[in-house]
Coordinates of C-alpha atoms and ligand atoms in Angstrom, one line a residue:
M1228 CA -20.5 -32.7 22.8
L1229 CA -22.7 -34.0 25.6
D1230 CA -24.6 -35.9 23.3
A1231 CA -21.3 -37.3 23.1
V1232 CA -20.8 -37.8 26.8
E1233 CA -23.8 -39.1 27.1
H1234 CA -23.6 -41.9 24.4
S1235 CA -20.2 -42.8 25.7
I1236 CA -21.8 -43.1 29.7
L1237 CA -24.7 -45.5 28.5
V1238 CA -21.8 -47.5 26.5
A1239 CA -19.9 -47.7 29.9
M1240 CA -22.3 -48.5 32.2
K1241 CA -22.8 -51.5 29.6
T1242 CA -19.3 -52.6 29.5
S1243 CA -19.1 -51.4 33.1
S1244 CA -17.2 -54.3 34.9
V1245 CA -16.8 -53.6 38.9
P1246 CA -14.4 -56.3 40.6
S1247 CA -17.2 -57.6 42.7
N1248 CA -15.0 -57.0 46.2
R1249 CA -15.9 -53.3 45.5
R1250 CA -19.4 -53.5 45.8
V1251 CA -21.3 -55.9 48.0
S1252 CA -24.4 -56.1 48.5
R1253 CA -25.5 -55.9 52.2
R1254 CA -29.0 -56.1 51.8
S1255 CA -30.9 -58.7 54.4
P1256 CA -32.5 -61.9 53.2
R1257 CA -35.7 -59.6 54.2
A1258 CA -35.0 -56.6 52.7
L1259 CA -34.1 -58.8 49.2
V1260 CA -37.7 -60.4 49.5
C1261 CA -39.6 -56.4 49.9
L1262 CA -37.8 -55.6 47.0
A1263 CA -38.8 -57.7 45.0
L1264 CA -42.4 -57.0 46.4
G1265 CA -42.2 -53.7 46.0
A1266 CA -42.1 -53.9 41.9
L1267 CA -45.3 -55.3 42.9
W1268 CA -46.4 -52.2 45.1
I1269 CA -47.9 -54.6 47.8
S1270 CA -45.3 -54.1 50.4
P1271 CA -46.2 -51.5 51.8
L1272 CA -49.1 -53.2 52.8
I1273 CA -47.2 -56.1 54.7
G1274 CA -44.9 -54.0 56.4
C1275 CA -41.6 -53.5 54.5
G1276 CA -39.9 -50.2 55.3
P1277 CA -36.1 -49.4 55.0
D1278 CA -33.7 -52.1 55.5
R1279 CA -32.5 -51.5 58.7
V1280 CA -29.2 -52.1 59.8
V1281 CA -27.6 -51.5 63.7
Y1282 CA -23.4 -51.9 63.7
T1283 CA -21.7 -52.5 67.3
G1284 CA -19.1 -54.0 69.0
G1285 CA -16.6 -51.4 68.2
P1286 CA -15.9 -47.7 69.2
I1287 CA -18.2 -45.1 66.7
L1288 CA -16.8 -41.1 66.8
T1289 CA -19.7 -39.2 66.5
M1290 CA -18.2 -36.3 65.5
N1291 CA -21.0 -34.4 67.4
E1292 CA -20.4 -31.4 69.3
T1293 CA -19.5 -32.9 72.1
E1294 CA -17.1 -35.1 70.3
D1295 CA -19.5 -38.4 72.2
V1296 CA -17.8 -42.3 71.4
V1297 CA -20.8 -44.2 71.2
E1298 CA -21.8 -47.9 71.4
A1299 CA -23.7 -48.9 68.6
I1300 CA -25.7 -47.0 65.6
G1301 CA -28.5 -47.6 63.5
I1302 CA -29.8 -46.8 59.7
E1303 CA -32.5 -46.7 58.2
G1304 CA -32.8 -46.9 54.8
D1305 CA -30.1 -43.7 53.7
R1306 CA -30.3 -42.0 56.7
I1307 CA -28.8 -42.3 61.0
A1308 CA -32.1 -43.3 62.6
A1309 CA -30.5 -44.7 66.4
V1310 CA -27.2 -43.4 67.7
G1311 CA -26.0 -44.0 71.7
S1312 CA -25.7 -46.9 74.3
R1313 CA -26.0 -50.8 72.8
A1314 CA -29.5 -50.5 74.7
E1315 CA -31.1 -47.1 73.1
V1316 CA -29.9 -48.3 69.8
A1317 CA -31.9 -52.0 70.5
E1318 CA -34.9 -50.1 71.4
W1319 CA -35.5 -48.4 68.6
A1320 CA -34.4 -51.3 65.9
G1321 CA -37.3 -53.8 68.1
G1322 CA -36.9 -57.2 66.8
D1323 CA -36.1 -56.9 62.8
A1324 CA -32.9 -55.1 62.4
R1325 CA -29.6 -56.9 60.9
I1326 CA -27.3 -56.4 63.3
V1327 CA -23.6 -56.4 62.0
D1328 CA -20.9 -56.9 64.8
L1329 CA -17.7 -54.3 64.5
A1330 CA -15.4 -56.6 66.1
G1331 CA -13.6 -54.2 67.8
K1332 CA -13.2 -51.9 64.2
A1333 CA -13.9 -48.2 64.8
I1334 CA -16.7 -46.4 62.7
V1335 CA -16.2 -42.7 61.9
P1336 CA -18.4 -40.1 59.8
G1337 CA -17.6 -40.7 55.8
F1338 CA -14.8 -38.4 55.4
V1339 CA -15.0 -34.9 53.4
D1340 CA -12.9 -33.7 51.6
A1341 CA -12.5 -29.9 52.0
H1342 CA -9.8 -28.9 49.0
G1343 CA -9.1 -31.7 46.3
H1344 CA -9.9 -31.6 42.4
F1345 CA -12.3 -34.7 41.8
P1346 CA -11.5 -36.7 40.2
G1347 CA -7.9 -35.3 40.6
E1348 CA -5.8 -39.0 40.3
G1349 CA -8.2 -40.3 38.0
V1350 CA -6.4 -38.5 35.9
Y1351 CA -3.6 -41.2 35.6
A1352 CA -6.2 -43.0 34.0
T1353 CA -4.8 -41.1 30.7
V1354 CA -1.6 -38.8 31.4
V1355 CA 1.6 -40.2 33.0
D1356 CA 2.2 -40.5 36.4
L1357 CA 5.5 -38.6 36.8
N1358 CA 5.3 -38.4 40.7
S1359 CA 9.2 -39.8 42.8
P1360 CA 9.2 -41.9 45.3
P1361 CA 6.9 -42.9 47.4
I1362 CA 3.9 -42.7 45.6
G1363 CA 5.9 -43.1 42.2
H1364 CA 9.4 -44.0 40.1
V1365 CA 11.0 -40.8 38.6
E1366 CA 14.4 -40.3 40.3
T1367 CA 16.1 -38.3 37.2
I1368 CA 14.8 -36.8 34.1
D1369 CA 16.0 -39.9 32.1
D1370 CA 13.4 -41.6 33.7
L1371 CA 10.9 -38.8 33.1
I1372 CA 11.5 -39.5 29.2
E1373 CA 11.3 -42.7 28.9
L1374 CA 8.3 -42.9 30.7
L1375 CA 7.2 -40.4 28.5
R1376 CA 8.4 -42.1 25.7
E1377 CA 6.4 -45.0 26.4
R1378 CA 3.5 -43.3 26.2
A1379 CA 4.2 -41.7 22.8
A1380 CA 4.9 -44.9 21.3
D1381 CA 1.5 -45.8 21.4
T1382 CA 0.2 -42.3 20.4
S1383 CA -0.6 -41.1 17.3
A1384 CA 1.6 -38.4 16.1
G1385 CA -0.5 -35.0 16.0
E1386 CA -2.0 -35.9 19.3
W1387 CA -0.6 -35.1 22.8
V1388 CA 0.9 -36.6 24.7
V1389 CA 0.5 -35.6 29.0
G1390 CA 2.6 -36.1 32.2
M1391 CA 1.8 -34.9 36.0
S1392 CA 3.5 -34.4 38.9
Y1393 CA 6.8 -34.1 37.9
D1394 CA 8.6 -32.7 41.0
D1395 CA 12.0 -31.1 40.0
T1396 CA 13.3 -31.1 44.0
L1397 CA 13.1 -34.8 43.8
I1398 CA 15.3 -35.8 41.0
A1399 CA 19.0 -36.1 40.7
E1400 CA 19.1 -33.0 38.6
K1401 CA 17.4 -30.7 40.9
R1402 CA 15.8 -28.6 38.2
H1403 CA 12.6 -28.3 36.0
P1404 CA 13.4 -30.5 32.3
T1405 CA 13.2 -27.9 29.6
R1406 CA 11.7 -27.9 25.9
V1407 CA 14.8 -29.2 24.4
D1408 CA 14.8 -32.4 27.1
L1409 CA 11.0 -32.6 26.1
D1410 CA 11.8 -32.6 22.4
R1411 CA 13.6 -36.2 23.4
V1412 CA 10.5 -37.8 24.1
S1413 CA 8.9 -36.8 20.7
T1414 CA 9.2 -34.2 17.9
E1415 CA 6.3 -35.6 16.6
H1416 CA 3.7 -35.0 19.2
P1417 CA 3.1 -32.1 21.5
V1418 CA 4.4 -32.8 25.2
G1419 CA 3.0 -31.1 27.9
I1420 CA 4.0 -31.8 32.2
I1421 CA 3.1 -30.5 34.7
H1422 CA 4.3 -30.4 38.0
V1423 CA 3.0 -31.3 41.4
S1424 CA 2.4 -28.2 42.3
G1425 CA -0.3 -28.0 39.5
H1426 CA 1.5 -24.7 39.4
L1427 CA 4.0 -24.4 36.5
A1428 CA 4.0 -26.7 33.4
V1429 CA 6.8 -27.1 30.6
A1430 CA 6.1 -27.7 26.9
N1431 CA 8.2 -29.3 23.9
S1432 CA 8.8 -27.5 21.1
M1433 CA 5.7 -28.8 18.6
A1434 CA 2.8 -27.7 22.4
L1435 CA 4.8 -24.1 21.8
E1436 CA 4.4 -23.7 18.5
R1437 CA 0.9 -25.2 18.6
A1438 CA 0.0 -22.6 21.2
G1439 CA 1.8 -19.9 18.8
L1440 CA 4.6 -18.7 21.1
D1441 CA 7.8 -18.1 20.3
R1442 CA 10.9 -15.9 21.9
N1443 CA 8.8 -12.7 20.5
S1444 CA 5.9 -13.2 22.7
E1445 CA 5.0 -11.4 26.0
D1446 CA 4.4 -12.9 29.0
P1447 CA 0.3 -13.0 30.1
V1448 CA -0.4 -11.2 33.4
G1449 CA 0.1 -13.8 36.0
G1450 CA 2.4 -15.8 34.4
V1451 CA 5.6 -16.1 33.2
M1452 CA 7.7 -18.0 30.3
Q1453 CA 10.8 -19.0 31.4
R1454 CA 13.5 -18.4 28.8
G1455 CA 17.3 -19.2 28.3
P1456 CA 20.2 -16.8 28.5
D1457 CA 19.7 -16.6 24.2
G1458 CA 15.7 -15.0 24.8
E1459 CA 14.2 -18.4 23.6
L1460 CA 11.4 -19.5 25.5
N1461 CA 13.4 -22.9 27.5
G1462 CA 9.6 -24.7 27.8
V1463 CA 8.7 -23.5 31.4
L1464 CA 5.5 -21.8 31.9
E1465 CA 4.5 -20.8 35.2
E1466 CA 0.6 -20.1 36.4
N1467 CA -1.7 -18.1 33.8
A1468 CA 1.6 -18.9 31.3
M1469 CA 0.6 -22.8 31.5
N1470 CA -3.2 -22.7 31.2
F1471 CA -2.7 -24.0 27.5
V1472 CA -1.0 -27.5 28.8
Q1473 CA -3.7 -27.8 31.8
G1474 CA -6.1 -27.5 29.7
K1475 CA -4.9 -30.7 27.9
V1476 CA -5.2 -32.6 31.5
L1477 CA -8.3 -30.7 32.2
T1478 CA -10.5 -31.8 29.3
P1479 CA -9.9 -35.2 27.9
G1480 CA -12.4 -36.4 25.6
P1481 CA -15.6 -37.9 26.7
L1482 CA -14.7 -41.3 26.9
E1483 CA -10.9 -40.8 28.7
A1484 CA -12.3 -38.7 31.0
L1485 CA -15.0 -41.9 31.7
S1486 CA -11.7 -43.7 32.9
V1487 CA -10.5 -40.8 34.8
I1488 CA -14.4 -40.1 37.0
R1489 CA -13.8 -44.4 37.1
E1490 CA -10.6 -44.7 38.7
G1491 CA -11.0 -40.6 40.8
S1492 CA -14.3 -42.5 42.4
R1493 CA -12.6 -46.0 42.9
R1494 CA -9.6 -44.0 45.0
A1495 CA -12.0 -42.1 46.7
I1496 CA -14.1 -44.6 48.3
A1497 CA -11.4 -47.2 48.8
Q1498 CA -9.7 -44.2 51.0
G1499 CA -13.7 -43.7 53.2
V1500 CA -14.2 -40.5 51.1
T1501 CA -17.5 -40.3 50.9
T1502 CA -18.2 -36.3 49.7
V1503 CA -14.8 -35.4 46.8
Q1504 CA -14.6 -31.7 45.7
N1505 CA -14.2 -30.2 42.4
G1506 CA -11.8 -27.3 43.7
F1507 CA -11.8 -25.0 40.6
T1508 CA -13.9 -26.1 38.2
P1509 CA -14.5 -24.6 34.1
Q1510 CA -18.4 -24.7 33.5
S1511 CA -17.3 -27.6 30.7
L1512 CA -16.1 -29.4 33.6
I1513 CA -19.2 -28.5 35.8
T1514 CA -22.0 -29.6 32.5
Q1515 CA -20.0 -33.0 32.8
L1516 CA -19.6 -33.8 35.9
E1517 CA -23.3 -33.1 36.2
W1518 CA -24.3 -35.6 33.6
L1519 CA -21.6 -38.3 35.1
V1520 CA -23.5 -37.6 39.1
R1521 CA -27.2 -38.3 37.3
F1522 CA -25.5 -41.6 35.5
G1523 CA -24.9 -42.4 38.9
L1524 CA -21.0 -42.7 38.0
I1525 CA -19.6 -40.9 40.2
E1526 CA -19.9 -43.1 44.2
P1527 CA -19.1 -40.4 46.4
R1528 CA -21.5 -37.0 46.9
L1529 CA -19.6 -33.9 44.5
V1530 CA -19.2 -30.3 46.1
I1531 CA -18.6 -28.4 43.1
W1532 CA -16.3 -25.2 43.7
P1533 CA -16.8 -23.0 40.4
G1534 CA -14.0 -21.1 38.9
M1535 CA -13.8 -17.1 38.4
E1536 CA -15.0 -17.2 34.7
V1537 CA -17.9 -19.5 36.1
A1538 CA -19.3 -16.8 38.4
D1539 CA -18.1 -14.2 35.9
A1540 CA -20.6 -15.7 33.6
V1541 CA -23.1 -16.2 35.9
L1542 CA -23.3 -12.8 36.9
A1543 CA -23.2 -11.7 33.5
G1544 CA -25.8 -14.0 32.9
E1545 CA -25.2 -15.8 30.3
T1546 CA -24.9 -19.2 32.1
T1547 CA -27.0 -20.7 35.4
L1548 CA -25.5 -23.4 38.0
S1549 CA -29.1 -23.9 39.5
E1550 CA -29.0 -27.6 36.9
A1551 CA -26.0 -28.7 39.5
A1552 CA -28.0 -28.7 42.4
G1553 CA -29.2 -31.8 43.8
P1554 CA -29.3 -34.2 46.8
D1555 CA -25.3 -35.8 45.3
V1556 CA -24.4 -33.0 43.9
W1557 CA -23.6 -29.5 45.4
V1558 CA -22.7 -26.0 43.7
G1559 CA -20.6 -24.4 46.2
A1560 CA -18.0 -21.3 46.4
I1561 CA -16.6 -19.6 44.1
K1562 CA -13.1 -20.0 43.9
I1563 CA -9.8 -17.6 43.2
V1564 CA -6.5 -18.5 43.0
A1565 CA -4.0 -15.7 44.4
D1566 CA -0.8 -16.9 44.0
G1567 CA 1.1 -20.5 43.0
S1568 CA 2.8 -22.7 45.5
I1569 CA 5.6 -22.3 48.1
Q1570 CA 7.8 -24.7 46.5
G1571 CA 7.1 -23.8 42.9
Y1572 CA 8.7 -20.5 43.6
T1573 CA 5.6 -19.1 43.2
G1574 CA 4.1 -18.4 46.4
Y1575 CA 4.1 -14.9 47.1
L1576 CA 5.5 -13.6 50.8
S1577 CA 6.6 -10.8 52.2
E1578 CA 10.0 -11.7 53.2
P1579 CA 12.6 -13.6 51.0
Y1580 CA 12.5 -17.5 50.2
H1581 CA 14.9 -18.9 52.1
V1582 CA 17.4 -19.4 49.1
P1583 CA 16.1 -18.4 46.2
P1584 CA 16.2 -19.7 42.5
G1585 CA 17.7 -17.5 41.1
D1586 CA 20.0 -14.6 41.0
D1587 CA 18.0 -11.8 42.8
P1588 CA 18.6 -12.6 46.8
D1589 CA 15.0 -11.0 47.6
F1590 CA 13.0 -12.5 45.8
R1591 CA 9.5 -12.7 46.9
G1592 CA 7.4 -15.1 44.6
Y1593 CA 4.5 -13.1 42.7
P1594 CA 1.0 -12.7 43.2
R1595 CA -1.7 -14.5 40.3
V1596 CA -4.1 -12.2 41.0
P1597 CA -2.9 -8.1 41.1
R1598 CA -4.4 -6.5 44.3
D1599 CA -6.6 -4.7 42.9
E1600 CA -8.2 -7.0 40.3
L1601 CA -8.7 -9.5 43.7
R1602 CA -10.7 -7.2 46.2
E1603 CA -13.0 -5.9 43.4
R1604 CA -13.9 -10.3 42.8
V1605 CA -13.9 -10.9 46.1
T1606 CA -16.0 -8.0 46.5
R1607 CA -18.7 -8.4 43.7
Y1608 CA -19.0 -12.0 44.3
H1609 CA -19.6 -11.7 47.4
A1610 CA -22.2 -9.4 47.1
A1611 CA -24.0 -11.3 44.7
G1612 CA -24.4 -13.7 47.8
M1613 CA -21.8 -16.1 46.6
Q1614 CA -19.3 -17.7 49.4
V1615 CA -15.9 -17.5 48.3
A1616 CA -12.4 -19.7 48.8
V1617 CA -9.2 -18.2 47.4
H1618 CA -6.1 -20.0 47.3
G1619 CA -3.4 -18.2 48.7
N1620 CA 0.2 -19.7 49.7
G1621 CA 2.0 -16.9 51.2
D1622 CA 1.5 -14.5 53.8
A1623 CA 1.7 -11.5 51.5
S1624 CA -0.8 -13.3 49.6
I1625 CA -2.4 -14.2 52.3
E1626 CA -2.8 -10.5 53.8
D1627 CA -4.2 -9.1 50.0
I1628 CA -6.8 -12.2 50.6
L1629 CA -7.7 -10.7 54.0
D1630 CA -7.8 -7.1 52.8
A1631 CA -10.3 -8.4 49.7
F1632 CA -12.7 -9.9 52.4
E1633 CA -12.4 -7.1 55.0
V1634 CA -13.5 -4.2 52.6
A1635 CA -16.1 -6.7 51.0
F1636 CA -18.1 -7.8 54.0
E1637 CA -17.8 -4.5 55.3
K1638 CA -19.5 -2.4 52.1
H1639 CA -22.0 -5.7 51.9
P1640 CA -22.1 -7.0 56.0
R1641 CA -24.0 -10.2 55.7
E1642 CA -24.6 -12.7 58.1
D1643 CA -22.7 -16.6 58.0
A1644 CA -20.7 -16.2 54.8
R1645 CA -18.3 -18.7 55.4
P1646 CA -15.3 -17.3 53.4
I1647 CA -12.3 -20.1 53.1
I1648 CA -8.3 -19.0 52.4
I1649 CA -7.6 -22.3 50.7
H1650 CA -4.2 -23.3 52.1
A1651 CA -2.7 -20.5 54.7
Q1652 CA 0.0 -22.4 54.1
M1653 CA 2.5 -19.7 55.8
A1654 CA -0.2 -17.9 57.8
R1655 CA 1.3 -15.6 60.5
P1656 CA 0.1 -15.1 64.2
D1657 CA -1.4 -11.6 63.4
Q1658 CA -3.4 -13.2 60.3
L1659 CA -5.0 -16.5 62.6
D1660 CA -6.4 -12.9 64.5
R1661 CA -7.6 -11.2 61.3
M1662 CA -8.9 -14.7 60.3
A1663 CA -10.9 -15.2 63.9
A1664 CA -12.3 -11.6 63.6
L1665 CA -12.7 -11.9 59.8
D1666 CA -15.0 -15.1 60.7
V1667 CA -12.7 -16.7 57.5
L1668 CA -12.2 -20.8 57.7
P1669 CA -8.1 -21.1 57.0
S1670 CA -8.0 -24.9 54.8
F1671 CA -4.7 -26.1 55.7
F1672 CA -2.2 -28.9 53.7
S1673 CA -1.6 -30.4 56.3
L1674 CA 0.1 -32.8 54.3
H1675 CA 3.4 -30.3 53.7
T1676 CA 5.0 -31.6 56.4
F1677 CA 5.3 -34.7 55.6
Y1678 CA 5.9 -34.4 51.6
W1679 CA 8.0 -31.1 51.6
G1680 CA 8.9 -30.5 55.4
D1681 CA 12.7 -31.2 54.9
R1682 CA 12.5 -29.3 51.6
H1683 CA 10.9 -25.8 53.4
R1684 CA 13.3 -26.1 56.4
R1685 CA 16.7 -26.4 53.5
L1686 CA 15.4 -24.3 51.1
F1687 CA 12.5 -22.5 50.8
M1688 CA 11.6 -21.2 54.0
G1689 CA 14.4 -21.8 55.9
P1690 CA 13.9 -24.0 59.7
E1691 CA 12.2 -20.7 61.7
R1692 CA 9.3 -20.5 58.7
A1693 CA 8.8 -24.1 58.6
A1694 CA 7.5 -24.6 61.9
R1695 CA 5.1 -22.9 61.7
M1696 CA 3.5 -23.6 58.2
S1697 CA 0.1 -24.8 58.4
P1698 CA 0.0 -23.4 62.1
A1699 CA -3.5 -25.8 63.1
A1700 CA -2.6 -25.4 66.7
T1701 CA -2.5 -21.6 67.0
A1702 CA -5.6 -21.3 64.8
L1703 CA -7.2 -23.4 67.2
E1704 CA -5.4 -21.2 69.8
K1705 CA -7.1 -18.2 68.7
G1706 CA -10.6 -19.5 67.8
V1707 CA -10.5 -20.0 64.2
R1708 CA -12.1 -22.6 62.8
F1709 CA -10.3 -25.0 59.7
T1710 CA -10.6 -27.6 57.5
I1711 CA -7.5 -30.2 56.3
H1712 CA -7.0 -31.5 52.9
C1713 CA -4.5 -33.3 50.8
D1714 CA -5.5 -31.4 47.5
A1715 CA -5.3 -34.4 45.0
P1716 CA -4.3 -35.3 42.9
V1717 CA -1.2 -33.4 44.3
V1718 CA -1.1 -35.8 46.3
P1719 CA -2.6 -38.6 47.1
L1720 CA -5.9 -38.7 49.0
E1721 CA -5.6 -40.4 51.7
P1722 CA -7.7 -38.8 54.3
L1723 CA -5.6 -41.0 58.0
R1724 CA -2.2 -39.4 56.6
L1725 CA -3.3 -36.4 56.2
V1726 CA -5.1 -36.8 59.9
W1727 CA -1.3 -38.5 61.0
S1728 CA 0.2 -35.8 59.4
A1729 CA -1.9 -33.0 61.3
V1730 CA -1.4 -35.2 64.5
N1731 CA 2.5 -35.5 64.0
R1732 CA 4.0 -33.8 62.0
R1733 CA 6.6 -35.9 61.0
T1734 CA 8.9 -35.3 57.5
R1735 CA 9.7 -38.0 55.5
S1736 CA 13.0 -38.0 57.4
G1737 CA 11.9 -38.3 60.8
F1738 CA 12.1 -34.5 61.8
I1739 CA 9.1 -33.1 63.5
V1740 CA 8.6 -29.4 62.2
G1741 CA 7.0 -27.6 64.6
P1742 CA 5.6 -29.8 67.2
D1743 CA 3.7 -26.5 68.9
E1744 CA 1.8 -26.9 66.2
R1745 CA 0.5 -30.4 66.2
I1746 CA -2.9 -30.7 67.4
S1747 CA -4.9 -34.0 69.0
A1748 CA -6.5 -36.7 67.0
M1749 CA -10.0 -36.0 68.0
Q1750 CA -8.7 -31.9 66.4
A1751 CA -8.0 -33.7 63.3
L1752 CA -11.1 -35.9 62.7
R1753 CA -13.3 -33.0 63.3
A1754 CA -11.2 -30.9 60.3
V1755 CA -11.9 -33.9 57.9
T1756 CA -15.3 -34.3 58.9
I1757 CA -17.8 -32.2 60.5
D1758 CA -15.7 -28.7 60.0
A1759 CA -14.8 -29.5 56.4
A1760 CA -18.8 -29.7 55.5
Y1761 CA -19.2 -27.1 57.8
S1762 CA -17.0 -25.3 55.1
M1763 CA -19.2 -25.9 52.5
F1764 CA -22.5 -25.6 53.9
L1765 CA -23.6 -29.5 54.7
D1766 CA -22.7 -30.0 58.0
E1767 CA -26.3 -30.1 58.5
E1768 CA -26.9 -33.4 56.7
L1769 CA -23.7 -35.2 56.8
G1770 CA -19.9 -34.9 58.9
S1771 CA -20.9 -36.3 62.1
L1772 CA -23.4 -39.2 62.8
E1773 CA -26.2 -37.6 64.3
V1774 CA -30.1 -39.2 64.4
G1775 CA -31.5 -37.4 60.9
K1776 CA -27.7 -37.0 58.9
L1777 CA -27.6 -39.2 55.9
A1778 CA -25.8 -42.4 56.5
D1779 CA -22.0 -41.9 55.4
L1780 CA -19.8 -43.9 57.0
A1781 CA -16.3 -45.1 57.5
I1782 CA -15.6 -48.2 59.0
L1783 CA -11.8 -48.6 59.8
S1784 CA -9.1 -51.3 61.2
A1785 CA -9.5 -50.1 64.9
S1786 CA -9.6 -46.2 66.4
P1787 CA -7.5 -43.7 65.7
L1788 CA -7.6 -41.7 68.9
D1789 CA -5.8 -46.0 70.5
D1790 CA -2.4 -44.5 69.3
P1791 CA -1.9 -41.6 67.1
S1792 CA 1.8 -42.2 66.4
S1793 CA 0.2 -44.9 63.9
I1794 CA -3.0 -43.2 62.6
D1795 CA -1.1 -43.6 59.1
R1796 CA -1.2 -47.5 58.8
L1797 CA -5.0 -47.7 59.5
R1798 CA -7.0 -49.2 57.5
V1799 CA -10.9 -48.4 55.6
V1800 CA -12.1 -51.4 56.0
E1801 CA -15.6 -50.6 54.8
T1802 CA -16.8 -47.4 53.4
I1803 CA -20.9 -46.7 53.4
R1804 CA -22.6 -43.8 51.6
G1805 CA -26.1 -43.6 52.6
G1806 CA -26.4 -46.7 54.4
E1807 CA -25.0 -49.0 51.0
S1808 CA -21.8 -49.9 51.2
L1809 CA -19.8 -49.2 48.2
Y1810 CA -16.4 -50.8 49.1
T1811 CA -14.9 -53.3 51.4
L1812 CA -11.7 -54.6 51.6
A1813 CA -10.6 -57.4 50.4
D1814 CA -8.8 -59.7 52.6
Ligands
ZN800 ZN1 -6.0 -27.0 44.5

């Protein structure tokens, strides 16, 4: 398997053709001369140090402890060497630095993805994009079937046809497609599609048959196979029941994997993201990602959060993760998924959904990992010295997670464990108090208010609870340090839109949902830079523009502090990682 991956990487490197506007050499003539001399081993003798560059002429948001905005920054090699006033940085630069005039553009630290699934959106290089507007084009079940049919026509019989990111609440029929709908795509291909939340899937008859599932099959623990009135599987698979479909998307063949990685990489860098994350990585993918990083095919830095099965294997001595550690790739927290998603009706709540999905008015969703198992796992991983990140959307799930953290920390006290609750969407004020006491970092999916805010009010949570979703301002008030994220590919990885959403909480219809939970632009920027780095133990190396840190930065068309209502309209003009320009906006 590895040989195949390695071989295909080498082939891809030979045939790789990155558009010229994506990759611009920013080395000065002097640096090029020195590089050439370096090949002769004599450059140190004639004063060829690393390339020095000064950026000045626009606001530079350092995101340091005191949130200083400065006039100039100096970079030497892959590190930041000077930060301060124009005069201070000029003094450092001496006479031989290249000076870049920002002409009013702004510099921020390269964005750090606090939670996502890199290569995330890269999957659209190989699977069918079933998003509805404004991201994609699917407005009816017929639209969805048509797109999948086109793919089936290009796919050999018997091979999988896979689609991602349909949203039942945004298509005209307001229901999930079923096995019968997907049989209209093809009866000669297994067909599987994944809901935009990533917590449900639908399979056609052939896919179910391949998985050996029929009306006599029992639901797995933490999952549901929906059935029609006749008891037959209708093809909709919730949570743990969908794993076999998800496996088809998460484990593409080696060549497909390369186009996925390149597309994911390209999209991240174009958004100013210099550190991405894969927040739930199976062992097979860890191995592939390690190789891709080694061959330089992943442009942003990468943080890997192994799935809990990997943690089990590590603790059983069956595998180690040490190989994945290096300057460009870090192995971080162990990821556990405790419940599902609110808009998939699988988030686990203490009070019923506003409009329940079926006949049960008391429907509250359900846990994906039983409470006792959650406690046992959190305790075991924490006791082994691992950082633990648990996905929890509903407040009942968040309660279970906090209880688990409390027990684990009491039994095995450890300084600076930085436990994370991913999403923490319906965290109540009393739960934020507990997070403050336990030093838990919630990571809010703050784009929910834009993409789903209207439906959270109307359908899932009702107006009162919807106003409290992703409660960033209350978290601040209670002294809880937090991050924000896009959970790409659930929604596109767009840090500027994410920051705008946390600052404005404007829904797609223009409604301001929960105005009391809006935060300042500076605070939202912290949550995608220094605080995101902190949550992954990377704050010593990156996340702010300070002397000695890695020179990862994004140049924006203007400062996000100028007009908080239009941060989403700012453009990323250039992305620099480790002092090297990886992307410039085409004119
Ligand atoms: Zn996620």
